[in-house]
Amino acid sequence: MAWQRKVLRINLTRGEIYHEPLNMEWANAYMGSRGLGTKYLSEMMDPAVDALGPDNVLIFATGPLTGTMSSTSGRYSVLCKGPLTGAIACSNSGGKFGAELKNAGYDLLILEGRAPSPVYLSIINDEVSLKAADDLWGSTVWHTEETLKERSGDPQTKVCSVGVPGERGVRYACIVNDLHRAAGRSGVGAVMGSKNLKAIAARGSVGVTADEPQRFMAVVKDTMKKLADDRGRQGMTKYGTNAMIDTMHAFGGLPTRNFQEVQFAGSEKINPAAMSTANENGHTNLITNKACFGCSIGCGRVAHVDPKHFSVADKPQYWHASGGLEYETAYALGPVCGVDDIDACTYVGFLTNEHSIDPISFGVTVAAAMEMFELGAITLEDTGGIDLRFGNAEALVQVAELTGAQEGFGVDLGLGSKLLCEKYGHPDLFMGVKGQEFAGYDSRALQGMGLGYATSNRGACHLKHDVFSEDMKEQNGQGKARPCKDSQDEIAAIDSTGLCIFTAGAWGMEDYAAQVDAACEGEWPVERLRELGERTWNLERQFNLRAGLTAADDTLPKRLLETPAPSGTAKGKVCELDVMLKEYYQLRGWGADGVPTSDTLGRLGLSA
Amino acid sequence: MSDYLPEGAVGGRVELELPAGATFAQLVARLEIPESERYIVSINDTLLPEPLEHLLQEGDQVIIMAPLTAG
Amino acid sequence: MTMGLQIDPAKCTSCLQCELACSNHHEGVFNPALSRIKVFEFEHGRRSIPYTCTQCEEAWCLKACPTNAISINNETGAKVVDDATCVGCKVCTIACPYGTINYRSATGKVVKCDLCNGEPACASACPTDAIVYA
């Protein structure tokens, strides 16, 4: 009934496979995906352990609605302690892999320990086995996926895997599934690689059901229509998320040249209009759009690089189509590096999927490297002769290839921006929070976003809160704490359903609750979802406190707190984090030290 | 929002002439932006959460943006 | 003039709502593995093409069946398998050149698209009109 009520737990050290019943008490308190995964993670590991050591636990968690006919039902979460942040990592992905895992009969897949030599996991319903992956170790995500599909003899096999960066512990290595979707942030791919787990190949035919099938389908039909009619959704289908680059530039919140500026004239060359216009060679970047499992939005882009472009002119193996520019990829490979070359950005975007690295963290790390290069702190000798200045598309391409292969300066870049800046003597140039690099929003322009970045439990993240409407009305710290806290709780609940956050423009909490209520046993009113979200948020916070993080980590770089935005609507402004943070802790029911009070924990059913 | 750009617009920009005393509401009417459409307005780089009654001046730079959603 | 499933692959986004709808309609469960319509991807995911029985004129499956378990629905023109008569010999699966009639070991019968008696679930579910019943 929505849940499969089964957990697959693998001890990689001993090569043992356990089929266990889902803890229904936890499922009722945390629902699934993010919430339920956090509960399992908190119970199963000590948050203080080394993130790249065998005692880190890696969890793939689907939601009760994953694999059903709800729109956007393809989502799942990947949880562990993040090597990039030392905090909880909870990375969300789409594509088809998660739905396949659910259809194989599992709510959660839990991986403990470390395999003695490279392996991949094969799941075909209840036939689960670990197989040798020595011949795949060192190969790319794309090669691994194609090989495992052929090897299984079933082209419908779904695969998630890591490339060399994951194998070698690149701090922001991700787990790529279905060729161009990813559990992107916080280095979950490095954790998978640290366990000698190269890939997971899943095939399922068990089926997923709803508790009240007729009522469920009625709610699904209703919510599908709401989604179809929503203007914001229509924009996402037509332009993908990259539509935001034009607004962010006009608004003056588009992080440019490592957050030195907030507008980028070159954004015209990589925006959706540029993606859909033929260039001087008659080549048009964008081909069509693509959806994840069960999704009627289809925000994914399918694009190809101009075969005459310097990046691929001698590499016909990259002339095929693949995942095109989404907003975050465009921002991180474009404006923040000062690059306006659509083909370079698209090609590097391909590489980040092929080599399993997070484009956001990679791009912002390159941006920091570029700033340090221009300051003379990083030299041509360090870069191996690469002229790593802002705007140099050739340099971007070269360092992307090196990072994917973990060669030359790519090894330094694989440290992530925080460690790289520390290494070369400019720690203030790290643009992120808790070790994780910012997404494409400058918090001098979007102040509430600054609070969200500072307090997100997984480090700087734009997806865990939504104060856009408030931020686009007033650019100060007033009145931001409440909507930030409330949206954080709501999004934690949405993330726990197995549905995609991109429905949140069209749907209200009552729409999510109605779907969960019809699919799962028991009553699931909106209040239950909000409470579950708040409980999850606090449990994540507790994990981080146990891992050694403190309120001091809820902060932003000096640049955003002290250097005013140079242009745009926020010209002259800095981020008023101070104002927001105090109020935020109070609203959360935390002490001034950022620790949940016993009253708050008691109310949420959490232990101290 | 580029759907509402009048003819002659280049790179999302266009110069318009409006009668003296025109408000932003009159600009919206001129561009035929329906009431149901949501957008964000900045005039001379100042955000205007309630732009309709705002009196436009000569040389004003008006930016009309689609709202942001997470991505 | 009978209607059929008009499939426009250029509009397919590979969302698999058609597969979910098909399995839900026929089997009462969300299970793409039991769908009678399948989306195939080519060229590194660049092209997605939903494919199922075209209810072809030749009706090789019908002609090959030794027990006359397959007949034509007069209203829809669909070639429909009668479960009670089907003995699971699989000759139809060999006769069909398109691979769109398949054996299910769980039931011992073959399944194929039957146009859902005139209201194909896949067409209703498709969010992009890649599948239209016309």
mmCIF file of C-alpha atoms in Angstrom, chain C residues 3-121:
data_model
loop_
_atom_site.group_PDB
_atom_site.id
_atom_site.type_symbol
_atom_site.label_atom_id
_atom_site.label_comp_id
_atom_site.label_asym_id
_atom_site.label_seq_id
_atom_site.Cartn_x
_atom_site.Cartn_y
_atom_site.Cartn_z
ATOM 1 C CA MET C 3 -9.681 5.060 -34.562
ATOM 2 C CA GLY C 4 -6.187 4.133 -33.470
ATOM 3 C CA LEU C 5 -3.333 5.323 -31.284
ATOM 4 C CA GLN C 6 -1.558 8.147 -33.108
ATOM 5 C CA ILE C 7 1.970 8.256 -31.757
ATOM 6 C CA ASP C 8 4.205 11.296 -32.269
ATOM 7 C CA PRO C 9 7.635 10.434 -30.844
ATOM 8 C CA ALA C 10 8.836 14.040 -31.121
ATOM 9 C CA LYS C 11 6.423 14.901 -28.326
ATOM 10 C CA CYS C 12 7.392 12.039 -26.033
ATOM 11 C CA THR C 13 9.345 13.112 -22.940
ATOM 12 C CA SER C 14 9.797 9.559 -21.615
ATOM 13 C CA CYS C 15 7.677 10.247 -18.524
ATOM 14 C CA LEU C 16 6.184 6.707 -18.681
ATOM 15 C CA GLN C 17 2.726 7.862 -17.574
ATOM 16 C CA CYS C 18 1.401 5.742 -20.440
ATOM 17 C CA GLU C 19 3.015 2.622 -18.987
ATOM 18 C CA LEU C 20 1.678 3.427 -15.527
ATOM 19 C CA ALA C 21 -1.817 4.044 -16.889
ATOM 20 C CA CYS C 22 -1.790 0.820 -18.897
ATOM 21 C CA SER C 23 -0.723 -1.379 -15.998
ATOM 22 C CA ASN C 24 -3.139 0.402 -13.685
ATOM 23 C CA HIS C 25 -6.041 -0.069 -16.062
ATOM 24 C CA HIS C 26 -5.422 -3.720 -16.905
ATOM 25 C CA GLU C 27 -3.748 -5.048 -13.763
ATOM 26 C CA GLY C 28 -4.872 -2.638 -11.025
ATOM 27 C CA VAL C 29 -1.310 -1.844 -10.043
ATOM 28 C CA PHE C 30 1.333 0.765 -10.940
ATOM 29 C CA ASN C 31 3.875 -1.428 -12.701
ATOM 30 C CA PRO C 32 5.554 -0.449 -15.969
ATOM 31 C CA ALA C 33 6.843 -4.020 -16.255
ATOM 32 C CA LEU C 34 3.252 -5.113 -16.888
ATOM 33 C CA SER C 35 2.467 -2.388 -19.395
ATOM 34 C CA ARG C 36 1.405 -3.313 -22.919
ATOM 35 C CA ILE C 37 2.829 -0.061 -24.254
ATOM 36 C CA LYS C 38 6.540 0.585 -23.811
ATOM 37 C CA VAL C 39 8.733 3.609 -24.334
ATOM 38 C CA PHE C 40 12.018 2.816 -26.009
ATOM 39 C CA GLU C 41 14.964 5.176 -25.835
ATOM 40 C CA PHE C 42 17.592 5.562 -28.510
ATOM 41 C CA GLU C 43 20.706 7.621 -29.168
ATOM 42 C CA HIS C 44 21.885 8.103 -25.606
ATOM 43 C CA GLY C 45 18.384 9.075 -24.498
ATOM 44 C CA ARG C 46 17.872 11.640 -27.259
ATOM 45 C CA ARG C 47 14.815 9.903 -28.701
ATOM 46 C CA SER C 48 11.932 8.338 -26.791
ATOM 47 C CA ILE C 49 9.432 6.314 -28.744
ATOM 48 C CA PRO C 50 6.278 4.796 -27.237
ATOM 49 C CA TYR C 51 5.389 1.603 -29.013
ATOM 50 C CA THR C 52 2.623 -0.960 -28.876
ATOM 51 C CA CYS C 53 0.436 -3.114 -31.075
ATOM 52 C CA THR C 54 -0.692 -1.190 -34.153
ATOM 53 C CA GLN C 55 -3.802 -3.399 -34.539
ATOM 54 C CA CYS C 56 -2.403 -4.232 -37.959
ATOM 55 C CA GLU C 57 -4.537 -5.359 -40.876
ATOM 56 C CA GLU C 58 -2.556 -8.552 -41.300
ATOM 57 C CA ALA C 59 -3.358 -9.666 -37.729
ATOM 58 C CA TRP C 60 -0.740 -12.408 -37.808
ATOM 59 C CA CYS C 61 -1.381 -13.156 -34.128
ATOM 60 C CA LEU C 62 -5.049 -13.838 -34.784
ATOM 61 C CA LYS C 63 -4.329 -16.002 -37.758
ATOM 62 C CA ALA C 64 -1.641 -18.014 -35.979
ATOM 63 C CA CYS C 65 -3.673 -18.751 -32.862
ATOM 64 C CA PRO C 66 -4.613 -22.447 -32.825
ATOM 65 C CA THR C 67 -7.514 -21.993 -30.408
ATOM 66 C CA ASN C 68 -9.059 -18.853 -31.953
ATOM 67 C CA ALA C 69 -8.444 -17.001 -28.736
ATOM 68 C CA ILE C 70 -7.848 -13.725 -30.578
ATOM 69 C CA SER C 71 -10.730 -11.910 -32.205
ATOM 70 C CA ILE C 72 -11.502 -8.453 -33.566
ATOM 71 C CA ASN C 73 -13.574 -6.016 -31.540
ATOM 72 C CA ASN C 74 -15.988 -4.674 -34.144
ATOM 73 C CA GLU C 75 -16.278 -1.241 -32.617
ATOM 74 C CA THR C 76 -12.629 -0.459 -32.054
ATOM 75 C CA GLY C 77 -10.945 -2.726 -34.573
ATOM 76 C CA ALA C 78 -8.652 -3.952 -31.806
ATOM 77 C CA LYS C 79 -7.384 -7.516 -31.828
ATOM 78 C CA VAL C 80 -8.339 -8.825 -28.410
ATOM 79 C CA VAL C 81 -7.143 -11.903 -26.516
ATOM 80 C CA ASP C 82 -9.774 -13.960 -24.719
ATOM 81 C CA ASP C 83 -8.095 -15.207 -21.567
ATOM 82 C CA ALA C 84 -10.453 -18.109 -21.097
ATOM 83 C CA THR C 85 -9.576 -19.529 -24.501
ATOM 84 C CA CYS C 86 -5.856 -18.699 -24.556
ATOM 85 C CA VAL C 87 -3.759 -21.727 -23.637
ATOM 86 C CA GLY C 88 -0.430 -19.907 -23.527
ATOM 87 C CA CYS C 89 1.137 -21.747 -26.454
ATOM 88 C CA LYS C 90 2.962 -18.529 -27.530
ATOM 89 C CA VAL C 91 2.643 -19.172 -31.250
ATOM 90 C CA CYS C 92 1.213 -15.656 -31.609
ATOM 91 C CA THR C 93 4.336 -14.190 -30.052
ATOM 92 C CA ILE C 94 6.364 -15.827 -32.808
ATOM 93 C CA ALA C 95 3.911 -14.824 -35.522
ATOM 94 C CA CYS C 96 3.866 -11.153 -34.567
ATOM 95 C CA PRO C 97 6.774 -9.423 -36.309
ATOM 96 C CA TYR C 98 6.632 -6.431 -33.951
ATOM 97 C CA GLY C 99 7.012 -8.054 -30.560
ATOM 98 C CA THR C 100 3.892 -6.381 -29.218
ATOM 99 C CA ILE C 101 2.091 -9.494 -28.010
ATOM 100 C CA ASN C 102 3.856 -11.057 -25.063
ATOM 101 C CA TYR C 103 3.599 -14.023 -22.736
ATOM 102 C CA ARG C 104 3.101 -13.553 -19.003
ATOM 103 C CA SER C 105 4.406 -16.484 -17.000
ATOM 104 C CA ALA C 106 2.459 -15.378 -13.925
ATOM 105 C CA THR C 107 -0.865 -15.958 -15.675
ATOM 106 C CA GLY C 108 0.137 -18.357 -18.418
ATOM 107 C CA LYS C 109 -1.571 -16.124 -20.984
ATOM 108 C CA VAL C 110 -0.482 -13.608 -23.559
ATOM 109 C CA VAL C 111 -1.265 -9.892 -23.345
ATOM 110 C CA LYS C 112 -1.463 -7.174 -25.945
ATOM 111 C CA CYS C 113 -2.918 -3.745 -26.412
ATOM 112 C CA ASP C 114 -6.693 -3.946 -26.773
ATOM 113 C CA LEU C 115 -7.320 -0.177 -26.959
ATOM 114 C CA CYS C 116 -9.036 -0.445 -23.566
ATOM 115 C CA ASN C 117 -12.372 -1.038 -25.252
ATOM 116 C CA GLY C 118 -12.331 2.364 -26.932
ATOM 117 C CA GLU C 119 -10.937 4.544 -24.136
ATOM 118 C CA PRO C 120 -7.218 3.898 -24.212
ATOM 119 C CA ALA C 121 -5.731 4.711 -20.814
#
